[in-house]
mmCIF file of C-alpha atoms and ligand atoms in Angstrom:
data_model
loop_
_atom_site.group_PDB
_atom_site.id
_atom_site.type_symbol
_atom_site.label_atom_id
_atom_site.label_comp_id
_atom_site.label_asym_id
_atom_site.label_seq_id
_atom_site.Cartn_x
_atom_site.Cartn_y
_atom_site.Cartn_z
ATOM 1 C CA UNK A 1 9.443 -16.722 -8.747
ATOM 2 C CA UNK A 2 12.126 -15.280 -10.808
ATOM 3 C CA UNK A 3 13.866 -12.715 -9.290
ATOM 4 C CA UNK A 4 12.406 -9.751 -9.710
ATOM 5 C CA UNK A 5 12.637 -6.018 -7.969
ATOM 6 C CA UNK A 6 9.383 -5.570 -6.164
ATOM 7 C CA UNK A 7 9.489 -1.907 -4.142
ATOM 8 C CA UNK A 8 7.525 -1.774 -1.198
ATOM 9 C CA UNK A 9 6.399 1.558 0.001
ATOM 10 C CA UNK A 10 6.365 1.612 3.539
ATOM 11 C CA UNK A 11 8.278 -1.740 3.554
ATOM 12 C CA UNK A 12 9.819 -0.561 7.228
ATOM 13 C CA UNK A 13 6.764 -1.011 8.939
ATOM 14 C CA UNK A 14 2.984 -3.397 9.261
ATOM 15 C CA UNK A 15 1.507 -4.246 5.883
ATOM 16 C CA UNK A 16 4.341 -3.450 4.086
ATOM 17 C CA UNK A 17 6.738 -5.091 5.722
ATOM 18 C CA UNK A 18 4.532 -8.279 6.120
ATOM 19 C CA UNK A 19 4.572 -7.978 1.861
ATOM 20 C CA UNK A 20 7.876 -7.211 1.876
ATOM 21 C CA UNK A 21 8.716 -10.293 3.677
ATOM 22 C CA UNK A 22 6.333 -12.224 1.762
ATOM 23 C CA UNK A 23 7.952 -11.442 -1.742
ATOM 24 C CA UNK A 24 11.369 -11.951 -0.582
ATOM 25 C CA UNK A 25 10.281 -15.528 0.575
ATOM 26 C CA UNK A 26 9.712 -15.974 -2.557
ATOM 27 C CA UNK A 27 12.607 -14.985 -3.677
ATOM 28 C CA UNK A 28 12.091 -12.135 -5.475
ATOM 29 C CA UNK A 29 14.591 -8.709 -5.010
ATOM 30 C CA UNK A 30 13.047 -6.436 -2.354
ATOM 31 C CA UNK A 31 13.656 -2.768 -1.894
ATOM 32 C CA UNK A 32 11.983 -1.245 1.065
ATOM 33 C CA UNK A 33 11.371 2.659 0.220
ATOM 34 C CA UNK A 34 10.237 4.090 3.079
ATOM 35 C CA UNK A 35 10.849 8.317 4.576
ATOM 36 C CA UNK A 36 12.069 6.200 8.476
ATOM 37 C CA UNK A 37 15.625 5.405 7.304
ATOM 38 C CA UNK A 38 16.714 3.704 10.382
ATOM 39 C CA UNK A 39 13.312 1.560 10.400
ATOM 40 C CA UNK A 40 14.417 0.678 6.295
ATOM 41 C CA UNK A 41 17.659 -0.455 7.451
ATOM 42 C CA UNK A 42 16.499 -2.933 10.087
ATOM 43 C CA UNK A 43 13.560 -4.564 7.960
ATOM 44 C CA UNK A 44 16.221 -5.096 4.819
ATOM 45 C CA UNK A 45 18.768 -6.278 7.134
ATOM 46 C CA UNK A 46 16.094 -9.125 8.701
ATOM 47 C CA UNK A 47 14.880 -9.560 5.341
ATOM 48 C CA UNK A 48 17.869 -9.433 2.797
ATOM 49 C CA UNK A 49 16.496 -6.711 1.100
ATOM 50 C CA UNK A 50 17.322 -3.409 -0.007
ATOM 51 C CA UNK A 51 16.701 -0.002 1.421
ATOM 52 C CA UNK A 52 16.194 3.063 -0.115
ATOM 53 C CA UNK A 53 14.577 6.169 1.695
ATOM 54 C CA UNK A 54 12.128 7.919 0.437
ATOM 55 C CA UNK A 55 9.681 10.593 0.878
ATOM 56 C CA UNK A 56 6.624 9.796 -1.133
ATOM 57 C CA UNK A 57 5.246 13.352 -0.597
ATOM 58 C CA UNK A 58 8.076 14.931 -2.739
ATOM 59 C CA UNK A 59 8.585 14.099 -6.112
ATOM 60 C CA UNK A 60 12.140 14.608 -6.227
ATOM 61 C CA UNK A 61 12.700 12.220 -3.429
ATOM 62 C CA UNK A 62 10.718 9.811 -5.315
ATOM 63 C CA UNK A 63 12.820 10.244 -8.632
ATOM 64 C CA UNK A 64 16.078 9.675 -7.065
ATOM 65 C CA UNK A 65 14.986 6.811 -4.900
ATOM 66 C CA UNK A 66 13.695 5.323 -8.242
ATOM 67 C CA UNK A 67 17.135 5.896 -9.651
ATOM 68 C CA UNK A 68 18.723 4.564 -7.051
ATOM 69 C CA UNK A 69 16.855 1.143 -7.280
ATOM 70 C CA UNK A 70 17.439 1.441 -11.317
ATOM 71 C CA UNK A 71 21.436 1.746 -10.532
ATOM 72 C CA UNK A 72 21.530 -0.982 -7.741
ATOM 73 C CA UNK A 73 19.462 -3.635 -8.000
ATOM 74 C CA UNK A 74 17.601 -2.601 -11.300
ATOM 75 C CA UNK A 75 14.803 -1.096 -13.020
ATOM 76 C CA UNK A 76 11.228 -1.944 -10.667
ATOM 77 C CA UNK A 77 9.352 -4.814 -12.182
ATOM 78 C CA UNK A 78 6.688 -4.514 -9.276
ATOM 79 C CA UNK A 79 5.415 -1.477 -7.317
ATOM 80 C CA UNK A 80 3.612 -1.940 -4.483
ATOM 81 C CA UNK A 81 1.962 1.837 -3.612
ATOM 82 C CA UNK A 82 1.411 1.009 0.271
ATOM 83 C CA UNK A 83 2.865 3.964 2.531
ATOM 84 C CA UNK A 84 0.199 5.680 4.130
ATOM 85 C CA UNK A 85 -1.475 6.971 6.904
ATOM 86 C CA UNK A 86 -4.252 8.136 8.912
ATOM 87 C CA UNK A 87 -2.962 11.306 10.730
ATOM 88 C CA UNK A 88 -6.024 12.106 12.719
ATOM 89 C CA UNK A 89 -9.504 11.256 13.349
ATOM 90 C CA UNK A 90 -12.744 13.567 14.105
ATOM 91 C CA UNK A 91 -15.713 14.947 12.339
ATOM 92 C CA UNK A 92 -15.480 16.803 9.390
ATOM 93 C CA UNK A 93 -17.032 19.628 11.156
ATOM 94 C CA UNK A 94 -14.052 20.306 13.446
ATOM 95 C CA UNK A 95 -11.175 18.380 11.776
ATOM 96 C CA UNK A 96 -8.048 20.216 11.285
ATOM 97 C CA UNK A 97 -6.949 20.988 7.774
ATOM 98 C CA UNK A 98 -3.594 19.777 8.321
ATOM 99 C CA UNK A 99 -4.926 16.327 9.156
ATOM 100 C CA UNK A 100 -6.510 16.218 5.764
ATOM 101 C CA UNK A 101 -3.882 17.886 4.130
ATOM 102 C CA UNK A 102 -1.294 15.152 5.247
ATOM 103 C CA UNK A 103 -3.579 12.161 4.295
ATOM 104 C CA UNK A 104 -4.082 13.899 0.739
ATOM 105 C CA UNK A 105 0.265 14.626 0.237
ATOM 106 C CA UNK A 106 0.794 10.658 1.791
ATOM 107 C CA UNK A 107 -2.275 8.703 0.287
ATOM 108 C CA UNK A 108 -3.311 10.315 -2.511
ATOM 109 C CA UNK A 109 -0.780 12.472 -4.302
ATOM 110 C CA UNK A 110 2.338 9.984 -2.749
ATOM 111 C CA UNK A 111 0.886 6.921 -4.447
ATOM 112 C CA UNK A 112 -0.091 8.946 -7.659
ATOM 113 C CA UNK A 113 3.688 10.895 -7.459
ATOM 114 C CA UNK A 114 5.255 7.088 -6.901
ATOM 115 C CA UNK A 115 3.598 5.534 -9.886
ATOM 116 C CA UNK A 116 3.779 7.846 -12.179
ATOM 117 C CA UNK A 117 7.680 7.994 -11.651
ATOM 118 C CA UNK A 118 7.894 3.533 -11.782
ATOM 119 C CA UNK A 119 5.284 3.772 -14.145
ATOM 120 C CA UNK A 120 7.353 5.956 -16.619
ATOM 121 C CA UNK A 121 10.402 4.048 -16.297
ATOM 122 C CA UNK A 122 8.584 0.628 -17.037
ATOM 123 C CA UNK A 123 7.358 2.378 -20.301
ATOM 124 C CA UNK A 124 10.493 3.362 -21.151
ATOM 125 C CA UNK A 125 12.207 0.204 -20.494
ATOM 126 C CA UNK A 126 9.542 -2.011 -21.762
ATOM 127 C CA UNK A 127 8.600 -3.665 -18.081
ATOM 128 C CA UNK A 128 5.433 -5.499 -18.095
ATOM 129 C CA UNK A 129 5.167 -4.414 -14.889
ATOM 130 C CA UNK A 130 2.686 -4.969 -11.925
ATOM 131 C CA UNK A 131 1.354 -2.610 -9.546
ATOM 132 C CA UNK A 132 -0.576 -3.074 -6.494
ATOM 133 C CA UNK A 133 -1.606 -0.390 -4.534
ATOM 134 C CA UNK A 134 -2.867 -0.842 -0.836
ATOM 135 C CA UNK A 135 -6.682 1.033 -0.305
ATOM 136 C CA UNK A 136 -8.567 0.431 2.767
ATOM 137 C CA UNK A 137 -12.304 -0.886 2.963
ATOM 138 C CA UNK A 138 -12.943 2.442 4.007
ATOM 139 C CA UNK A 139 -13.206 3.536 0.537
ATOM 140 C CA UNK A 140 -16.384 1.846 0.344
ATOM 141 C CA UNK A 141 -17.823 1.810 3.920
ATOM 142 C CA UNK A 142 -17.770 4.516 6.277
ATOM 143 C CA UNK A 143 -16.695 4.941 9.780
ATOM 144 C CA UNK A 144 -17.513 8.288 11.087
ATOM 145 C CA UNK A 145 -14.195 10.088 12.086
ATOM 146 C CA UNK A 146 -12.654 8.769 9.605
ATOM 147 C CA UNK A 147 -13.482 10.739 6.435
ATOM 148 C CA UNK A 148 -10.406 12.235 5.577
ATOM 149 C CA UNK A 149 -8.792 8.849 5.119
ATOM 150 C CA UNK A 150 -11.575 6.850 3.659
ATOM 151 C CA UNK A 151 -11.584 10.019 0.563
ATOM 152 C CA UNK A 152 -8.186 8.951 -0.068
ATOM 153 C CA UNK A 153 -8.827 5.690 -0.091
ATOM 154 C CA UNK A 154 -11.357 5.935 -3.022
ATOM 155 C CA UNK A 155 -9.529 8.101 -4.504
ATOM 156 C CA UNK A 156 -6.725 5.449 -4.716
ATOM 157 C CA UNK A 157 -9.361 3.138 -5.955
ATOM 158 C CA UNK A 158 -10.271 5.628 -8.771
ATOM 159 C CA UNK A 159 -6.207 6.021 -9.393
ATOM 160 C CA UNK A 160 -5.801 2.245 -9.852
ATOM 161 C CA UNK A 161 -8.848 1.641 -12.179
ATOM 162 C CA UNK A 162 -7.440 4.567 -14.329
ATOM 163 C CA UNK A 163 -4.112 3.652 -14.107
ATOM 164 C CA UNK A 164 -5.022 0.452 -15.308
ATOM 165 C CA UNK A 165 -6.989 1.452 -18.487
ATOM 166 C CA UNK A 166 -3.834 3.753 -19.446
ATOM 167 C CA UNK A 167 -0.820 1.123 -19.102
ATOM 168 C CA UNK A 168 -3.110 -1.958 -20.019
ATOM 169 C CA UNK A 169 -1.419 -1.306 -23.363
ATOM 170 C CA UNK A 170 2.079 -1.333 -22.218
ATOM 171 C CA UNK A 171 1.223 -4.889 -20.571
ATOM 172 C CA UNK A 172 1.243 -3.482 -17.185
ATOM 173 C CA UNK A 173 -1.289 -4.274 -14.394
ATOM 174 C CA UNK A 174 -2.275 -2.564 -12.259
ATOM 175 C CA UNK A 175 -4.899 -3.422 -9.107
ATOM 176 C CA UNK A 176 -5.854 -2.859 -5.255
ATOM 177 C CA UNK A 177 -6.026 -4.574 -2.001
ATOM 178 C CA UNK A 178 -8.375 -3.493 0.210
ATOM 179 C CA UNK A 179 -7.855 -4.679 3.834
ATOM 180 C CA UNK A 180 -10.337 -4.043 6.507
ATOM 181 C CA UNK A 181 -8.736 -3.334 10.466
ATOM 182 C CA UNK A 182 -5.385 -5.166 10.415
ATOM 183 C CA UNK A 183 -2.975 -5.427 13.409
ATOM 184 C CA UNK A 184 -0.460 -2.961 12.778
ATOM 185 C CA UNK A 185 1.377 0.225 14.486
ATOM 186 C CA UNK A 186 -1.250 2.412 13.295
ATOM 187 C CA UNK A 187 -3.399 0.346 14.892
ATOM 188 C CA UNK A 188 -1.679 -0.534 18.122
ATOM 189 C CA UNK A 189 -3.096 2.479 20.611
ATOM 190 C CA UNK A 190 -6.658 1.839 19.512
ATOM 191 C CA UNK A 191 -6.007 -2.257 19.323
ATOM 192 C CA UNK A 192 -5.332 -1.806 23.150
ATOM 193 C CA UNK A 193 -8.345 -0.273 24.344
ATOM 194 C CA UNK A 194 -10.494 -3.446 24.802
ATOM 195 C CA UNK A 195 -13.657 -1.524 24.116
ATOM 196 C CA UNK A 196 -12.720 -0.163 21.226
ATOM 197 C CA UNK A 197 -10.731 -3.256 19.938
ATOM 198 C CA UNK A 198 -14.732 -5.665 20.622
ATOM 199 C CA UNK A 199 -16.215 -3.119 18.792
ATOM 200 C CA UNK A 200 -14.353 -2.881 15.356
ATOM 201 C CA UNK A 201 -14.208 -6.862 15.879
ATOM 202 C CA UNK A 202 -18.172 -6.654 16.208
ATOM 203 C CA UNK A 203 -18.193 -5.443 12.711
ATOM 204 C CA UNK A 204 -16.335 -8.322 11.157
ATOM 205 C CA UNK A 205 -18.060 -11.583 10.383
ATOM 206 C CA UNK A 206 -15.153 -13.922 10.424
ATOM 207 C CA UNK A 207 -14.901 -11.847 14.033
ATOM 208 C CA UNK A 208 -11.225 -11.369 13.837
ATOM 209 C CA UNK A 209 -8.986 -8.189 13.269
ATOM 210 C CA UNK A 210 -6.587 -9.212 10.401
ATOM 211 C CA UNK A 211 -2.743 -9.290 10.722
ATOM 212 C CA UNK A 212 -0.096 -8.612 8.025
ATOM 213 C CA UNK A 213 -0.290 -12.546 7.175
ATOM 214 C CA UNK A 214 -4.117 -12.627 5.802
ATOM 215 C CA UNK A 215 -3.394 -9.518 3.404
ATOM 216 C CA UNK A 216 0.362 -10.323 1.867
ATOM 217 C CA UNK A 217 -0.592 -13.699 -0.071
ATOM 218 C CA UNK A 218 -3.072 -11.808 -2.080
ATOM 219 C CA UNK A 219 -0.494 -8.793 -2.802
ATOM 220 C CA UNK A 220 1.993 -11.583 -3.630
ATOM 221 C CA UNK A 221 -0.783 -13.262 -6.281
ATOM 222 C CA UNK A 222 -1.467 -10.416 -8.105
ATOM 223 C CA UNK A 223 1.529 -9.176 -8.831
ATOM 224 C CA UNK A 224 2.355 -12.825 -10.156
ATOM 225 C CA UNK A 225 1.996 -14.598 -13.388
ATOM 226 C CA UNK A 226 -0.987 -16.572 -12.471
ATOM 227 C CA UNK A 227 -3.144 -13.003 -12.298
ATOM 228 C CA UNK A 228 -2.180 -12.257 -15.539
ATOM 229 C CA UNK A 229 -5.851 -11.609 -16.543
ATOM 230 C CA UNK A 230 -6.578 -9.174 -13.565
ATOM 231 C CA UNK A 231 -5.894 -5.739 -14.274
ATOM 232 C CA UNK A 232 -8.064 -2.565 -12.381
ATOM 233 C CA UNK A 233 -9.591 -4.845 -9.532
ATOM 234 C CA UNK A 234 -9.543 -3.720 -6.042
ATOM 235 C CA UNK A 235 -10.408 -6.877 -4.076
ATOM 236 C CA UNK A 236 -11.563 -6.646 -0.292
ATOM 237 C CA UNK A 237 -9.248 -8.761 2.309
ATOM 238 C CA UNK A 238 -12.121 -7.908 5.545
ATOM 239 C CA UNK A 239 -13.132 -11.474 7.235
ATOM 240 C CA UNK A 240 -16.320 -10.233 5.556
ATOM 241 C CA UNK A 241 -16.737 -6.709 7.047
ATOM 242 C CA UNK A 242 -18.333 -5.167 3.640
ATOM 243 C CA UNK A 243 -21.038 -7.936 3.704
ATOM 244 C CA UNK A 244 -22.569 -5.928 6.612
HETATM 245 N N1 NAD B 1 -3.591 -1.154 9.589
HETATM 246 C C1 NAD B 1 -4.814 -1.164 9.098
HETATM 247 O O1 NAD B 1 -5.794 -1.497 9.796
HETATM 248 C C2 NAD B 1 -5.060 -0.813 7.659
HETATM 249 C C3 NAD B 1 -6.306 -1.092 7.088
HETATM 250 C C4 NAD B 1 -6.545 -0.773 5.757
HETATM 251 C C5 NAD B 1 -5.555 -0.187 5.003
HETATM 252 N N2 NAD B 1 -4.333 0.096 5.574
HETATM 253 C C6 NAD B 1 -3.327 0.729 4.719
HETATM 254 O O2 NAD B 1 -2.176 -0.085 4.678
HETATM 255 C C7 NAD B 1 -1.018 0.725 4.470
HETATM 256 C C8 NAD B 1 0.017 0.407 5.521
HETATM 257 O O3 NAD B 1 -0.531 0.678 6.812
HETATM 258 P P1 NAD B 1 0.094 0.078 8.156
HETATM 259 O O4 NAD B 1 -1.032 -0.168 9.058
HETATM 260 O O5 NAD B 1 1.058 -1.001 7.825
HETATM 261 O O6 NAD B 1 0.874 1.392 8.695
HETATM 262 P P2 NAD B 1 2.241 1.570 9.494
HETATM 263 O O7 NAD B 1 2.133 2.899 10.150
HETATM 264 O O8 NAD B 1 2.575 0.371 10.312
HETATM 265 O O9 NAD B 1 3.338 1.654 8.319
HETATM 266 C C9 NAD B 1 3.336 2.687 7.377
HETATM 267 C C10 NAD B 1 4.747 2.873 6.834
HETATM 268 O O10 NAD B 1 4.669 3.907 5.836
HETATM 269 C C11 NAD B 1 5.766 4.788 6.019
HETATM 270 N N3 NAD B 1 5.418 6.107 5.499
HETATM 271 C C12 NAD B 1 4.475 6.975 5.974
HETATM 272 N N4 NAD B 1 4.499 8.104 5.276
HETATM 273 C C13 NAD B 1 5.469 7.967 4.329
HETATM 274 C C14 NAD B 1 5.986 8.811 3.317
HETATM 275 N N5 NAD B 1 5.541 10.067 3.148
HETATM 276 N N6 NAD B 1 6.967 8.337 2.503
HETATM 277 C C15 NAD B 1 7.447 7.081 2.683
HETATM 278 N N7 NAD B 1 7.023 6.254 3.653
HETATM 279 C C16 NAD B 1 6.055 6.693 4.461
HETATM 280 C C17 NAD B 1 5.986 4.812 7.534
HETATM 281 O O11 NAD B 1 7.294 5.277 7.858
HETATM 282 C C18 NAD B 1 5.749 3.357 7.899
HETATM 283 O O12 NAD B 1 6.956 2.586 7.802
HETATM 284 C C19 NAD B 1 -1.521 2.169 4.496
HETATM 285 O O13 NAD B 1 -1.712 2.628 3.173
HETATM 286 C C20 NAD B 1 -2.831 2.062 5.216
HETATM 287 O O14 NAD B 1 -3.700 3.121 4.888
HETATM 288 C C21 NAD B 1 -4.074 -0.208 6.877
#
């Protein structure tokens, strides 16, 4: 690879830093965004990347992280939308509003604040840029308790079909990964209760929770030269979960 400045939302931590890692392997310019400073710091130190800390949920903390990157180590060439969270879990019935209100200002309107900003600059520079944003299975099959998240999740999956159509023109593409349960910590406290660990396993085929290794080659390829035909796909990484 060449080089380039790939920003990882989220880069401190799971997923993100497993892609962050994966990119700069590769040897492209990492900048892990992410609102845990201290947790930024330490994953750029390991990694030789960047840190820049940002709060996806307010735009202006997304505009001057994004100039920040611009001034240091350049304008992004690939965006990978990936903060997020679950907050909470219950039925819709009882679930508190600030549970889904924090899933919608992280998930939803962080990922659509974040590219619009990266977005706008590629446009004006003339970047034929990539962006991969990070949706869940969920979007597509529910687990009950989870609502909230899953919504947000589909709605990211609307975002990066959209997205693409708009910037296909400015050579910029734009596409998903959906990963079913991966071994992360937002995972960890339900990952250690055995019973519920055997049952989200029972629901995979391939009968093994994922860890940040099975999702970051296929963030890494399509945000690379070789997918240069894929633009508004949201591809499943789930050891076969959605086959059920
Ligand atoms: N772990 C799973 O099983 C799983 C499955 C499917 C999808 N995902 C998705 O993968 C992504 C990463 O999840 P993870 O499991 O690695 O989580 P994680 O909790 O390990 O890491 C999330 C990172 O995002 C950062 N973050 C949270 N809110 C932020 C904000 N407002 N601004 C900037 N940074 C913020 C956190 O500080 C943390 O470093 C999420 O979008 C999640 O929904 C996870």
């Amino acid at each position: 690879m060449s080089g380039r400045v790939v920003l990882v939302t989220g880069g401190a931590s799971g997923i993100g830093r497993g892609v962050a890692a994966a990119f700069a392997a590769a040897g492209d310019r990492v900048v892990i965004a992410d609102r845990d400073a201290e947790a930024a710091a330490r994953a750029a130190k390991e990694l030789d990347a960047l840190a820049v800390t940002v709060d996806i949920t307010d735009p202006a903390s997304v505009a001057a992280g994004v100039a920040q990157v611009a001034e240091t180590a350049g304008p992004v060439e690939v965006l990978i939308n990936n903060a997020g969270l679950v907050a909470g879990g219950g039925p819709l019935v009882s679930l508190p509003m600030e549970v889904f209100d924090t899933v919608v200002a992280v998930n939803l309107r962080g990922t659509f604040t974040v590219t619009q900003a990266v977005a706008g600059q590629m446009i004006e520079r003339g970047t034929r840029g990539r962006i991969v944003n990070i949706s869940s299975i969920g979007s597509r099959q529910p687990t009950a308790g989870l609502g909230h998240y899953e919504a947000t999740k589909a709605a990211v999956d609307a975002l990066t079909r959209t997205s693409a159509l708009e910037l296909a023109g400015y050579g910029i593409r734009v596409n998903g990964v959906a990963p079913g349960p991966v071994h992360t910590p937002m995972t960890a406290g339900l990952m250690e209760n055995p019973e519920a660990r055997a049952a989200w396993e029972s629901r995979i085929p391939l009968g093994k929770i994922a860890t940040t290794d099975d999702i970051a080659p296929l963030v890494v390829f399509l945000a690379s030269a070789q997918a240069d035909h894929i633009t508004g796909a949201v591809i499943q990484v789930d050891g076969g979960q959605l086959l059920t």
